Coordinates of C-alpha atoms and ligand atoms in Angstrom, one line a residue:
K1 CA -19.7 8.8 -1.7
E2 CA -17.7 10.8 -4.3
R3 CA -14.2 9.5 -5.1
T4 CA -11.4 10.7 -7.4
F5 CA -8.1 9.5 -8.7
I6 CA -5.1 11.7 -7.8
A7 CA -1.6 10.8 -8.9
V8 CA 1.8 12.2 -8.0
K9 CA 3.7 11.9 -11.3
P10 CA 7.4 10.9 -11.4
D11 CA 8.7 14.4 -11.2
G12 CA 6.6 15.0 -8.0
V13 CA 7.9 11.7 -6.5
Q14 CA 11.5 12.5 -7.5
R15 CA 11.3 15.9 -5.9
G16 CA 9.9 14.6 -2.6
L17 CA 6.5 16.2 -2.8
V18 CA 4.4 13.1 -2.0
S19 CA 4.0 14.0 1.7
D20 CA 3.0 17.6 1.0
I21 CA 0.4 16.5 -1.5
I22 CA -1.1 13.9 0.9
K23 CA -1.1 16.4 3.7
R24 CA -3.0 19.0 1.8
F25 CA -5.8 16.5 1.0
E26 CA -5.8 15.2 4.6
Q27 CA -5.9 18.7 6.0
R28 CA -8.8 19.6 3.8
G29 CA -10.7 16.7 5.3
Y30 CA -10.7 14.2 2.5
K31 CA -10.2 10.5 3.2
L32 CA -7.5 8.4 1.6
V33 CA -9.1 5.1 0.5
G34 CA -6.4 3.8 -1.9
L35 CA -2.7 4.3 -2.4
K36 CA -0.1 2.5 -4.4
L37 CA 3.4 3.1 -5.7
L38 CA 4.2 1.7 -9.2
V39 CA 5.9 2.2 -12.5
P40 CA 2.9 2.1 -14.8
S41 CA 3.1 -0.1 -17.9
K42 CA 2.9 1.5 -21.3
E43 CA -0.5 -0.1 -21.7
L44 CA -1.7 1.6 -18.5
A45 CA -0.3 5.0 -19.4
N46 CA -1.7 4.7 -23.0
E47 CA -5.1 3.9 -21.7
H48 CA -5.0 6.6 -19.0
Y49 CA -4.1 9.3 -21.6
A50 CA -6.1 7.8 -24.4
D51 CA -8.0 11.1 -25.0
L52 CA -4.6 12.7 -25.8
S53 CA -3.3 10.1 -28.2
S54 CA -3.4 12.5 -31.2
K55 CA -1.4 15.2 -29.4
P56 CA 2.2 15.9 -30.4
F57 CA 3.4 15.5 -26.8
F58 CA 1.6 12.1 -26.3
R59 CA 4.6 9.8 -26.8
G60 CA 6.9 11.9 -24.6
L61 CA 4.2 12.0 -21.9
V62 CA 3.7 8.3 -21.9
D63 CA 7.5 7.7 -21.9
Y64 CA 7.9 10.0 -19.0
M65 CA 5.3 8.3 -17.0
T66 CA 6.6 4.8 -17.7
N67 CA 10.4 5.1 -18.0
G68 CA 11.0 4.1 -14.4
K69 CA 13.4 6.9 -13.5
A70 CA 10.9 7.5 -10.7
P71 CA 7.6 5.7 -9.9
V72 CA 4.1 7.2 -9.7
I73 CA 2.0 7.4 -6.6
G74 CA -1.7 6.6 -7.4
M75 CA -4.3 7.5 -4.9
V76 CA -8.1 7.4 -4.4
W77 CA -9.5 10.2 -2.3
E78 CA -13.1 10.3 -1.0
G79 CA -15.3 13.1 0.2
P80 CA -17.7 15.9 -0.7
S81 CA -17.0 17.4 -4.2
V82 CA -13.6 15.8 -4.2
I83 CA -13.4 15.6 -8.0
K84 CA -13.9 19.3 -8.5
Q85 CA -12.1 20.4 -5.3
G86 CA -9.2 18.0 -6.1
R87 CA -8.7 19.8 -9.4
V88 CA -8.9 23.2 -7.7
M89 CA -6.2 22.1 -5.2
L90 CA -3.9 20.9 -8.0
G91 CA -4.2 24.2 -9.9
A92 CA -4.3 24.8 -13.6
T93 CA -2.8 22.1 -15.9
D94 CA -0.3 24.7 -17.2
P95 CA 1.5 25.8 -14.1
R96 CA 2.1 29.2 -15.5
A97 CA -1.6 29.8 -15.0
A98 CA -1.8 28.1 -11.6
G99 CA -2.5 30.3 -8.7
P100 CA -0.4 30.5 -5.5
G101 CA -1.7 28.2 -2.8
T102 CA -2.3 25.4 -5.4
I103 CA 0.0 22.5 -5.7
R104 CA 1.2 23.4 -9.2
G105 CA 1.2 27.1 -8.4
D106 CA 3.5 26.5 -5.4
Y107 CA 5.9 24.0 -7.0
C108 CA 6.3 24.1 -10.8
L109 CA 6.4 26.1 -14.0
S110 CA 6.4 23.5 -16.8
I111 CA 3.3 21.9 -18.3
G112 CA 5.4 18.8 -19.1
R113 CA 6.5 18.5 -15.5
N114 CA 3.4 19.5 -13.6
I115 CA 3.8 17.1 -10.7
C116 CA 0.3 15.7 -10.3
H117 CA -2.9 14.5 -12.0
G118 CA -6.5 14.6 -10.9
S119 CA -9.6 13.2 -12.6
D120 CA -11.6 15.8 -14.4
S121 CA -15.1 14.3 -14.2
A122 CA -17.2 11.6 -12.5
E123 CA -16.7 9.5 -15.7
S124 CA -13.0 9.9 -15.8
A125 CA -12.7 9.2 -12.0
E126 CA -14.5 5.9 -12.4
K127 CA -12.5 4.9 -15.4
E128 CA -9.2 5.9 -13.8
I129 CA -9.9 4.2 -10.5
G130 CA -10.7 1.0 -12.3
L131 CA -7.6 1.3 -14.4
W132 CA -5.1 2.0 -11.7
F133 CA -6.6 -0.1 -8.9
G134 CA -7.9 -3.0 -10.9
G135 CA -11.1 -4.9 -10.5
K136 CA -14.1 -4.3 -8.3
G137 CA -13.7 -4.6 -4.6
E138 CA -9.9 -4.0 -4.5
I139 CA -10.6 -0.7 -2.7
Ligands
LIG1 P1 -4.0 15.8 -15.8 O1 -4.9 14.8 -16.5 O2 -2.6 15.5 -15.7 O3 -4.6 16.3 -14.5 P2 -5.3 17.8 -17.3 O4 -6.5 16.8 -17.4 O5 -5.5 19.0 -16.6 O6 -4.1 17.1 -16.7 P3 -4.8 17.3 -20.1 O7 -5.0 18.3 -21.2 O8 -5.6 16.1 -20.0 O9 -4.8 18.1 -18.7 O10 -3.3 16.9 -20.2 C1 -2.8 15.8 -19.5 C2 -1.3 16.0 -19.2 O11 -0.6 16.0 -20.4 C3 -1.0 17.3 -18.5 O12 -1.1 17.2 -17.1 C4 0.5 17.4 -18.9 O13 1.3 16.6 -18.1 C5 0.5 16.9 -20.3 N1 0.4 17.9 -21.2 C6 -0.7 18.6 -21.6 N2 -0.4 19.6 -22.5 C7 1.0 19.5 -22.8 C8 1.9 20.1 -23.6 N3 1.5 21.1 -24.4 N4 3.2 19.7 -23.6 C9 3.6 18.7 -22.8 N5 2.8 18.1 -21.9 C10 1.5 18.4 -21.9

């Protein structure tokens, strides 16, 4: 069974968009198999975004995710092609390119405040679920 990691970032939580994002995945027919609210540690955010560590926005991104002004909602969703379709439902990383009907296309315009995250491959889904939900068997 295919699983992906979807997160509502602090801006999405602060803006009250959690229920809408969950509703979209439920309506599509996907199954929620893990959910937690947390302020991620720096260690967790650094590891989550390890691929971006050389980017100029990396420190700002990690600070934003971890400063505690609002928490993150981490979720695991399960179902057919959920990794690819989850990304389609979120819309383009840069909201200026995200189509209407997608989460980013409906709610935001700034790449630094793009509301949500979704795993981009089977490998990253496995890594991210392990990272955010801990050891084997927790979910
Ligand atoms: P995500 O992993 O959040 O779903 P993504 O995999 O589509 O996004 P990445 O290129 O991995 O895109 O970027 C991860 C996150 O880093 C983006 O969602 C965004 O919040 C932030 N980011 C990317 N590019 C920029 C930028 N130029 N300025 C500020 N933040 C950025």
